[in-house]
Coordinates of C-alpha atoms in Angstrom, one line a residue:
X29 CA 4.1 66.0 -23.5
X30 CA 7.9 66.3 -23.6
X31 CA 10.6 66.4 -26.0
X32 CA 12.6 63.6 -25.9
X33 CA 16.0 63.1 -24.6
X34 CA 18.6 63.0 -27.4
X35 CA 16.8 65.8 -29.1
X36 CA 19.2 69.1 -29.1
X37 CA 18.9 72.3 -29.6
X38 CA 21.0 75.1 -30.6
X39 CA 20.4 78.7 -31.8
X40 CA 23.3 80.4 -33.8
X41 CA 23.5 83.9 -35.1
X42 CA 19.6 83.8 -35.3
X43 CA 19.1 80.5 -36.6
X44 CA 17.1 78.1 -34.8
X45 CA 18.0 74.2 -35.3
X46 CA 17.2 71.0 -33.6
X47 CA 19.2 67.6 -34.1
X48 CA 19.1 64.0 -33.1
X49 CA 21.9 62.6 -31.0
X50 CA 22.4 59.0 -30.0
X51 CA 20.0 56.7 -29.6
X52 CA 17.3 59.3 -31.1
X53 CA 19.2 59.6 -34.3
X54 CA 18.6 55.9 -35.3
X55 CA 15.0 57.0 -36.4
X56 CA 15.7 60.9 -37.3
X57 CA 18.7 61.7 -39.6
X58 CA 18.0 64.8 -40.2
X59 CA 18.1 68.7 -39.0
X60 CA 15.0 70.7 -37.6
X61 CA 15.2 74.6 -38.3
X62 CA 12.4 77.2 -37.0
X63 CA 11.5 80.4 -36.6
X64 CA 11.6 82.4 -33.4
X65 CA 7.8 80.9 -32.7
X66 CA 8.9 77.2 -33.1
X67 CA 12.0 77.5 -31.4
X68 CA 10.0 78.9 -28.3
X69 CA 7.3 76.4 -29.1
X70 CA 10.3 73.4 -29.0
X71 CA 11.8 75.3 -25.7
X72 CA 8.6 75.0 -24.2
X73 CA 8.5 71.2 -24.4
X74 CA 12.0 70.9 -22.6
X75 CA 9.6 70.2 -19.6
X76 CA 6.8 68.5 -19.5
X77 CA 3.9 70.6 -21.0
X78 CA 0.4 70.2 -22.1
X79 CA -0.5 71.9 -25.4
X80 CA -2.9 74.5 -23.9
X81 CA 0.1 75.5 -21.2
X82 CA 2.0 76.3 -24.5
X83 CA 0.1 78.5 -26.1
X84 CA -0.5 80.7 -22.8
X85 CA 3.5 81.1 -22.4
X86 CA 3.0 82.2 -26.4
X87 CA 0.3 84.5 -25.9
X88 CA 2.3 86.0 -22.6
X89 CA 5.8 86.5 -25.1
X90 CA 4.2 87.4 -28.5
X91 CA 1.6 89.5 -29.8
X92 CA -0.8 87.3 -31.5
X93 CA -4.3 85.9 -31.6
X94 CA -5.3 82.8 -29.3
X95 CA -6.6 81.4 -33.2
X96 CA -3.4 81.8 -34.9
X97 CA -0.9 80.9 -31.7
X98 CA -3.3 77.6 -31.4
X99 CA -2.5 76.3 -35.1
X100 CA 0.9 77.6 -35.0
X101 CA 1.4 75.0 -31.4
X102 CA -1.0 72.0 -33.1
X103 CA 1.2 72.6 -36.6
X104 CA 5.1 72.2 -34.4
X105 CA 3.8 69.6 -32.3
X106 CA 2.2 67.3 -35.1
X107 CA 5.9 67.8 -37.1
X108 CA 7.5 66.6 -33.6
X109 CA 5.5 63.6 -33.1
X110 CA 6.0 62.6 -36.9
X111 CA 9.7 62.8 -36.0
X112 CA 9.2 61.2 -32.9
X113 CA 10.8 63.8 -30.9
X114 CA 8.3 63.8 -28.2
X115 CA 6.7 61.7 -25.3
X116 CA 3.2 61.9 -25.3

């Protein structure tokens, strides 16, 4: 999976936020903000990434268990596909 082109993101003073631009804005209108995990979650899916890649690359960067870093990468990813910000 992949996030979709017209999907931007931008971190400011801390703040992590994704937005639609162009064509991808005719089904999202709205603004995306996430913690530290997300944001690295949403980073992650710049390139084309399976869901099990992800959570390695999480369990590599952050101290956490496998069990919370796997619903943490299930919960982001079913939010981006009810946005439609990814390719499956």
């Amino acid at each position: 999976m992949k996030l979709k082109e017209g999907f931007i993101t931008h971190n400011s003073n801390g703040e992590n936020i994704m937005v639609a631009v162009g064509d991808a804005s005719y089904k999202f209108h709205g603004l995306v903000r996430s913690n530290k995990t997300g944001a690295f979650i949403i980073d992650c899916l710049k390139v084309e990434r399976k869901e099990e890649q992800i959570v390695e690359e999480i369990l590599m960067n952050f101290d956490a268990s496998r069990e919370v870093v796997k619903n943490d990468v299930q919960r982001i990813i079913e939010i981006l596909r009810e946005i439609g910000a990814i390719y499956e």
